Amino acid sequence: MEGSTGSEIRFTCQPAGTIGEDQSRCSIILVRYHNLSCYHRIFVRQGYAPIRVAGSAKWHTFNLKYQDHEAAAPLRGGFALPLRQCRPAH
């Protein structure tokens, strides 16, 4: 990143310790600039474990291939929108 005067903007973010493989946590880094009149939020996550968002619903880092089975790569498609379901609604 560079400032409007061409100056370089540097910052570091170091998580507070380590977490287990079955855990994950999130944070928001708030960058303020233009004499604190503008801001930019950077969302970060540590860990790959699903995060409970409401009731039994979970947010996964990877797409789901099946109901309880994540895809091998985060960009690989899952079961939620198979081609046969992508039809216009009547």
mmCIF file of N, CA and C in Angstrom:
data_model
loop_
_atom_site.group_PDB
_atom_site.id
_atom_site.type_symbol
_atom_site.label_atom_id
_atom_site.label_comp_id
_atom_site.label_asym_id
_atom_site.label_seq_id
_atom_site.Cartn_x
_atom_site.Cartn_y
_atom_site.Cartn_z
ATOM 1 N N MET A 1 0.847 -1.172 0.000
ATOM 2 C CA MET A 1 0.000 0.000 0.000
ATOM 3 C C MET A 1 0.890 1.231 0.000
ATOM 4 N N GLU A 2 0.393 2.303 -0.584
ATOM 5 C CA GLU A 2 1.114 3.568 -0.575
ATOM 6 C C GLU A 2 0.179 4.692 -0.190
ATOM 7 N N GLY A 3 0.721 5.699 0.482
ATOM 8 C CA GLY A 3 -0.057 6.876 0.838
ATOM 9 C C GLY A 3 -0.179 7.816 -0.348
ATOM 10 N N SER A 4 -1.030 8.816 -0.233
ATOM 11 C CA SER A 4 -1.247 9.754 -1.337
ATOM 12 C C SER A 4 -0.001 10.578 -1.635
ATOM 13 N N THR A 5 0.903 10.703 -0.683
ATOM 14 C CA THR A 5 2.141 11.439 -0.900
ATOM 15 C C THR A 5 3.236 10.531 -1.436
ATOM 16 N N GLY A 6 2.884 9.287 -1.715
ATOM 17 C CA GLY A 6 3.874 8.331 -2.188
ATOM 18 C C GLY A 6 4.564 7.590 -1.062
ATOM 19 N N SER A 7 4.230 7.927 0.171
ATOM 20 C CA SER A 7 4.856 7.245 1.299
ATOM 21 C C SER A 7 4.284 5.833 1.446
ATOM 22 N N GLU A 8 5.108 4.926 1.877
ATOM 23 C CA GLU A 8 4.697 3.542 2.057
ATOM 24 C C GLU A 8 3.985 3.383 3.389
ATOM 25 N N ILE A 9 2.921 2.605 3.381
ATOM 26 C CA ILE A 9 2.172 2.313 4.602
ATOM 27 C C ILE A 9 2.486 0.874 4.984
ATOM 28 N N ARG A 10 2.952 0.653 6.193
ATOM 29 C CA ARG A 10 3.284 -0.702 6.647
ATOM 30 C C ARG A 10 2.571 -0.997 7.956
ATOM 31 N N PHE A 11 2.121 -2.225 8.081
ATOM 32 C CA PHE A 11 1.604 -2.679 9.359
ATOM 33 C C PHE A 11 1.742 -4.190 9.412
ATOM 34 N N THR A 12 1.770 -4.726 10.593
ATOM 35 C CA THR A 12 1.845 -6.172 10.778
ATOM 36 C C THR A 12 0.691 -6.619 11.666
ATOM 37 N N CYS A 13 0.338 -7.864 11.504
ATOM 38 C CA CYS A 13 -0.704 -8.464 12.334
ATOM 39 C C CYS A 13 -0.187 -9.823 12.794
ATOM 40 N N GLN A 14 -0.069 -9.994 14.064
ATOM 41 C CA GLN A 14 0.409 -11.250 14.613
ATOM 42 C C GLN A 14 -0.666 -11.832 15.516
ATOM 43 N N PRO A 15 -1.201 -13.024 15.193
ATOM 44 C CA PRO A 15 -2.203 -13.640 16.075
ATOM 45 C C PRO A 15 -1.631 -13.867 17.466
ATOM 46 N N ALA A 16 -2.494 -13.804 18.444
ATOM 47 C CA ALA A 16 -2.087 -14.017 19.841
ATOM 48 C C ALA A 16 -2.001 -15.511 20.117
ATOM 49 N N GLY A 17 -0.886 -16.123 19.759
ATOM 50 C CA GLY A 17 -0.683 -17.539 20.027
ATOM 51 C C GLY A 17 -1.240 -18.441 18.944
ATOM 52 N N THR A 18 -1.226 -19.730 19.234
ATOM 53 C CA THR A 18 -1.702 -20.734 18.285
ATOM 54 C C THR A 18 -3.034 -21.309 18.763
ATOM 55 N N ILE A 19 -3.709 -21.983 17.855
ATOM 56 C CA ILE A 19 -4.973 -22.638 18.180
ATOM 57 C C ILE A 19 -4.930 -24.071 17.674
ATOM 58 N N GLY A 20 -5.812 -24.908 18.171
ATOM 59 C CA GLY A 20 -5.866 -26.303 17.755
ATOM 60 C C GLY A 20 -6.435 -26.460 16.352
ATOM 61 N N GLU A 21 -6.205 -27.616 15.746
ATOM 62 C CA GLU A 21 -6.711 -27.877 14.393
ATOM 63 C C GLU A 21 -8.231 -27.870 14.319
ATOM 64 N N ASP A 22 -8.891 -28.112 15.434
ATOM 65 C CA ASP A 22 -10.350 -28.142 15.457
ATOM 66 C C ASP A 22 -10.943 -26.783 15.831
ATOM 67 N N GLN A 23 -10.122 -25.732 15.800
ATOM 68 C CA GLN A 23 -10.576 -24.395 16.171
ATOM 69 C C GLN A 23 -10.304 -23.409 15.040
ATOM 70 N N SER A 24 -10.979 -22.279 15.080
ATOM 71 C CA SER A 24 -10.684 -21.152 14.198
ATOM 72 C C SER A 24 -11.165 -19.889 14.887
ATOM 73 N N ARG A 25 -10.589 -18.777 14.494
ATOM 74 C CA ARG A 25 -11.009 -17.502 15.057
ATOM 75 C C ARG A 25 -10.814 -16.413 14.006
ATOM 76 N N CYS A 26 -11.524 -15.318 14.181
ATOM 77 C CA CYS A 26 -11.527 -14.236 13.199
ATOM 78 C C CYS A 26 -11.238 -12.913 13.879
ATOM 79 N N SER A 27 -10.842 -11.949 13.051
ATOM 80 C CA SER A 27 -10.587 -10.615 13.555
ATOM 81 C C SER A 27 -10.777 -9.617 12.416
ATOM 82 N N ILE A 28 -10.904 -8.360 12.781
ATOM 83 C CA ILE A 28 -11.016 -7.282 11.797
ATOM 84 C C ILE A 28 -9.899 -6.280 12.077
ATOM 85 N N ILE A 29 -9.111 -5.980 11.048
ATOM 86 C CA ILE A 29 -8.072 -4.967 11.152
ATOM 87 C C ILE A 29 -8.657 -3.687 10.564
ATOM 88 N N LEU A 30 -8.657 -2.613 11.332
ATOM 89 C CA LEU A 30 -9.199 -1.344 10.872
ATOM 90 C C LEU A 30 -8.045 -0.405 10.531
ATOM 91 N N VAL A 31 -7.942 -0.027 9.240
ATOM 92 C CA VAL A 31 -6.904 0.891 8.777
ATOM 93 C C VAL A 31 -7.573 2.240 8.540
ATOM 94 N N ARG A 32 -7.111 3.270 9.219
ATOM 95 C CA ARG A 32 -7.664 4.621 9.053
ATOM 96 C C ARG A 32 -6.642 5.487 8.320
ATOM 97 N N TYR A 33 -7.130 6.363 7.438
ATOM 98 C CA TYR A 33 -6.245 7.225 6.661
ATOM 99 C C TYR A 33 -6.970 8.526 6.329
ATOM 100 N N HIS A 34 -6.304 9.421 5.615
ATOM 101 C CA HIS A 34 -6.827 10.768 5.307
ATOM 102 C C HIS A 34 -7.242 11.487 6.592
ATOM 103 N N ASN A 35 -6.287 11.633 7.494
ATOM 104 C CA ASN A 35 -6.538 12.276 8.797
ATOM 105 C C ASN A 35 -7.702 11.636 9.537
ATOM 106 N N LEU A 36 -7.758 10.323 9.487
ATOM 107 C CA LEU A 36 -8.775 9.509 10.164
ATOM 108 C C LEU A 36 -10.185 9.709 9.611
ATOM 109 N N SER A 37 -10.319 10.304 8.418
ATOM 110 C CA SER A 37 -11.647 10.523 7.840
ATOM 111 C C SER A 37 -12.115 9.336 6.994
ATOM 112 N N CYS A 38 -11.214 8.462 6.595
ATOM 113 C CA CYS A 38 -11.561 7.280 5.801
ATOM 114 C C CYS A 38 -11.038 6.035 6.516
ATOM 115 N N TYR A 39 -11.674 4.910 6.247
ATOM 116 C CA TYR A 39 -11.203 3.669 6.855
ATOM 117 C C TYR A 39 -11.415 2.493 5.902
ATOM 118 N N HIS A 40 -10.665 1.465 6.155
ATOM 119 C CA HIS A 40 -10.744 0.230 5.366
ATOM 120 C C HIS A 40 -10.655 -0.933 6.355
ATOM 121 N N ARG A 41 -11.583 -1.874 6.246
ATOM 122 C CA ARG A 41 -11.563 -3.045 7.131
ATOM 123 C C ARG A 41 -10.970 -4.235 6.391
ATOM 124 N N ILE A 42 -10.074 -4.931 7.052
ATOM 125 C CA ILE A 42 -9.478 -6.150 6.513
ATOM 126 C C ILE A 42 -9.910 -7.294 7.429
ATOM 127 N N PHE A 43 -10.622 -8.262 6.878
ATOM 128 C CA PHE A 43 -11.107 -9.401 7.657
ATOM 129 C C PHE A 43 -10.093 -10.533 7.553
ATOM 130 N N VAL A 44 -9.666 -11.054 8.688
ATOM 131 C CA VAL A 44 -8.688 -12.136 8.721
ATOM 132 C C VAL A 44 -9.243 -13.314 9.513
ATOM 133 N N ARG A 45 -8.729 -14.487 9.188
ATOM 134 C CA ARG A 45 -9.168 -15.709 9.853
ATOM 135 C C ARG A 45 -7.954 -16.573 10.121
ATOM 136 N N GLN A 46 -7.939 -17.223 11.270
ATOM 137 C CA GLN A 46 -6.881 -18.171 11.612
ATOM 138 C C GLN A 46 -7.542 -19.515 11.832
ATOM 139 N N GLY A 47 -7.097 -20.525 11.110
ATOM 140 C CA GLY A 47 -7.635 -21.874 11.244
ATOM 141 C C GLY A 47 -8.659 -22.192 10.166
ATOM 142 N N TYR A 48 -8.886 -23.474 9.954
ATOM 143 C CA TYR A 48 -9.794 -23.936 8.912
ATOM 144 C C TYR A 48 -11.052 -24.608 9.451
ATOM 145 N N ALA A 49 -11.160 -24.748 10.742
ATOM 146 C CA ALA A 49 -12.330 -25.422 11.315
ATOM 147 C C ALA A 49 -13.593 -24.596 11.057
ATOM 148 N N PRO A 50 -14.747 -25.252 10.832
ATOM 149 C CA PRO A 50 -15.998 -24.518 10.642
ATOM 150 C C PRO A 50 -16.331 -23.670 11.871
ATOM 151 N N ILE A 51 -16.975 -22.528 11.639
ATOM 152 C CA ILE A 51 -17.367 -21.620 12.715
ATOM 153 C C ILE A 51 -18.880 -21.649 12.852
ATOM 154 N N ARG A 52 -19.371 -21.913 14.053
ATOM 155 C CA ARG A 52 -20.818 -21.913 14.304
ATOM 156 C C ARG A 52 -21.320 -20.478 14.210
ATOM 157 N N VAL A 53 -22.348 -20.238 13.364
ATOM 158 C CA VAL A 53 -22.865 -18.880 13.187
ATOM 159 C C VAL A 53 -24.237 -18.676 13.809
ATOM 160 N N ALA A 54 -25.086 -19.692 13.790
ATOM 161 C CA ALA A 54 -26.423 -19.579 14.396
ATOM 162 C C ALA A 54 -26.997 -20.978 14.546
ATOM 163 N N GLY A 55 -27.439 -21.312 15.748
ATOM 164 C CA GLY A 55 -27.997 -22.642 15.968
ATOM 165 C C GLY A 55 -26.990 -23.715 15.599
ATOM 166 N N SER A 56 -27.371 -24.592 14.672
ATOM 167 C CA SER A 56 -26.457 -25.642 14.220
ATOM 168 C C SER A 56 -25.767 -25.268 12.907
ATOM 169 N N ALA A 57 -26.044 -24.076 12.354
ATOM 170 C CA ALA A 57 -25.428 -23.632 11.095
ATOM 171 C C ALA A 57 -23.953 -23.304 11.312
ATOM 172 N N LYS A 58 -23.123 -23.701 10.351
ATOM 173 C CA LYS A 58 -21.685 -23.457 10.443
ATOM 174 C C LYS A 58 -21.191 -22.796 9.164
ATOM 175 N N TRP A 59 -20.169 -21.951 9.290
ATOM 176 C CA TRP A 59 -19.511 -21.314 8.146
ATOM 177 C C TRP A 59 -18.216 -22.076 7.900
ATOM 178 N N HIS A 60 -18.076 -22.633 6.696
ATOM 179 C CA HIS A 60 -16.896 -23.412 6.341
ATOM 180 C C HIS A 60 -15.945 -22.580 5.493
ATOM 181 N N THR A 61 -14.650 -22.806 5.642
ATOM 182 C CA THR A 61 -13.646 -22.167 4.803
ATOM 183 C C THR A 61 -13.714 -22.739 3.394
ATOM 184 N N PHE A 62 -13.963 -24.027 3.279
ATOM 185 C CA PHE A 62 -14.016 -24.717 2.000
ATOM 186 C C PHE A 62 -15.477 -24.947 1.600
ATOM 187 N N ASN A 63 -15.731 -25.109 0.309
ATOM 188 C CA ASN A 63 -17.060 -25.517 -0.136
ATOM 189 C C ASN A 63 -17.333 -26.935 0.351
ATOM 190 N N LEU A 64 -18.591 -27.270 0.501
ATOM 191 C CA LEU A 64 -18.965 -28.621 0.896
ATOM 192 C C LEU A 64 -19.229 -29.458 -0.344
ATOM 193 N N LYS A 65 -18.614 -30.633 -0.395
ATOM 194 C CA LYS A 65 -18.870 -31.566 -1.485
ATOM 195 C C LYS A 65 -20.158 -32.338 -1.187
ATOM 196 N N TYR A 66 -20.325 -32.732 0.061
ATOM 197 C CA TYR A 66 -21.533 -33.371 0.569
ATOM 198 C C TYR A 66 -21.897 -32.670 1.867
ATOM 199 N N GLN A 67 -22.975 -33.028 2.479
ATOM 200 C CA GLN A 67 -23.470 -32.318 3.657
ATOM 201 C C GLN A 67 -22.412 -32.147 4.749
ATOM 202 N N ASP A 68 -21.641 -33.173 5.044
ATOM 203 C CA ASP A 68 -20.631 -33.097 6.100
ATOM 204 C C ASP A 68 -19.224 -33.366 5.588
ATOM 205 N N HIS A 69 -18.984 -33.162 4.296
ATOM 206 C CA HIS A 69 -17.680 -33.464 3.709
ATOM 207 C C HIS A 69 -17.219 -32.277 2.865
ATOM 208 N N GLU A 70 -16.106 -31.655 3.273
ATOM 209 C CA GLU A 70 -15.597 -30.499 2.546
ATOM 210 C C GLU A 70 -14.881 -30.916 1.276
ATOM 211 N N ALA A 71 -14.909 -30.036 0.274
ATOM 212 C CA ALA A 71 -14.166 -30.254 -0.968
ATOM 213 C C ALA A 71 -12.671 -30.171 -0.663
ATOM 214 N N ALA A 72 -11.841 -30.798 -1.497
ATOM 215 C CA ALA A 72 -10.398 -30.825 -1.261
ATOM 216 C C ALA A 72 -9.757 -29.450 -1.424
ATOM 217 N N ALA A 73 -10.324 -28.603 -2.292
ATOM 218 C CA ALA A 73 -9.791 -27.259 -2.521
ATOM 219 C C ALA A 73 -10.899 -26.233 -2.277
ATOM 220 N N PRO A 74 -10.565 -25.058 -1.727
ATOM 221 C CA PRO A 74 -11.615 -24.092 -1.374
ATOM 222 C C PRO A 74 -12.416 -23.575 -2.562
ATOM 223 N N LEU A 75 -11.879 -23.629 -3.769
ATOM 224 C CA LEU A 75 -12.599 -23.130 -4.942
ATOM 225 C C LEU A 75 -13.380 -24.210 -5.676
ATOM 226 N N ARG A 76 -13.201 -25.462 -5.313
ATOM 227 C CA ARG A 76 -13.898 -26.557 -5.971
ATOM 228 C C ARG A 76 -15.377 -26.513 -5.594
ATOM 229 N N GLY A 77 -16.236 -26.720 -6.564
ATOM 230 C CA GLY A 77 -17.678 -26.651 -6.343
ATOM 231 C C GLY A 77 -18.186 -27.739 -5.426
ATOM 232 N N GLY A 78 -19.300 -27.458 -4.824
ATOM 233 C CA GLY A 78 -19.907 -28.411 -3.916
ATOM 234 C C GLY A 78 -21.242 -28.909 -4.432
ATOM 235 N N PHE A 79 -22.046 -29.462 -3.539
ATOM 236 C CA PHE A 79 -23.314 -30.062 -3.917
ATOM 237 C C PHE A 79 -24.457 -29.053 -3.942
ATOM 238 N N ALA A 80 -24.276 -27.873 -3.397
ATOM 239 C CA ALA A 80 -25.386 -26.941 -3.176
ATOM 240 C C ALA A 80 -26.065 -26.491 -4.467
ATOM 241 N N LEU A 81 -25.336 -26.316 -5.550
ATOM 242 C CA LEU A 81 -25.929 -25.835 -6.795
ATOM 243 C C LEU A 81 -25.570 -26.730 -7.971
ATOM 244 N N PRO A 82 -26.052 -27.966 -7.993
ATOM 245 C CA PRO A 82 -25.775 -28.796 -9.164
ATOM 246 C C PRO A 82 -26.432 -28.180 -10.390
ATOM 247 N N LEU A 83 -25.920 -28.502 -11.564
ATOM 248 C CA LEU A 83 -26.375 -27.914 -12.821
ATOM 249 C C LEU A 83 -27.879 -28.042 -13.004
ATOM 250 N N ARG A 84 -28.456 -29.164 -12.611
ATOM 251 C CA ARG A 84 -29.896 -29.369 -12.832
ATOM 252 C C ARG A 84 -30.754 -28.402 -12.023
ATOM 253 N N GLN A 85 -30.186 -27.774 -10.976
ATOM 254 C CA GLN A 85 -30.959 -26.827 -10.176
ATOM 255 C C GLN A 85 -30.864 -25.398 -10.709
ATOM 256 N N CYS A 86 -30.003 -25.159 -11.679
ATOM 257 C CA CYS A 86 -29.803 -23.803 -12.198
ATOM 258 C C CYS A 86 -30.759 -23.528 -13.360
ATOM 259 N N ARG A 87 -32.021 -23.573 -13.089
ATOM 260 C CA ARG A 87 -33.047 -23.271 -14.092
ATOM 261 C C ARG A 87 -33.783 -22.007 -13.672
ATOM 262 N N PRO A 88 -34.285 -21.221 -14.652
ATOM 263 C CA PRO A 88 -35.030 -20.019 -14.282
ATOM 264 C C PRO A 88 -36.294 -20.383 -13.500
ATOM 265 N N ALA A 89 -36.631 -19.564 -12.519
ATOM 266 C CA ALA A 89 -37.848 -19.784 -11.733
ATOM 267 C C ALA A 89 -39.060 -19.329 -12.530
ATOM 268 N N HIS A 90 -40.169 -20.017 -12.376
ATOM 269 C CA HIS A 90 -41.395 -19.635 -13.094
ATOM 270 C C HIS A 90 -42.315 -18.905 -12.167
#
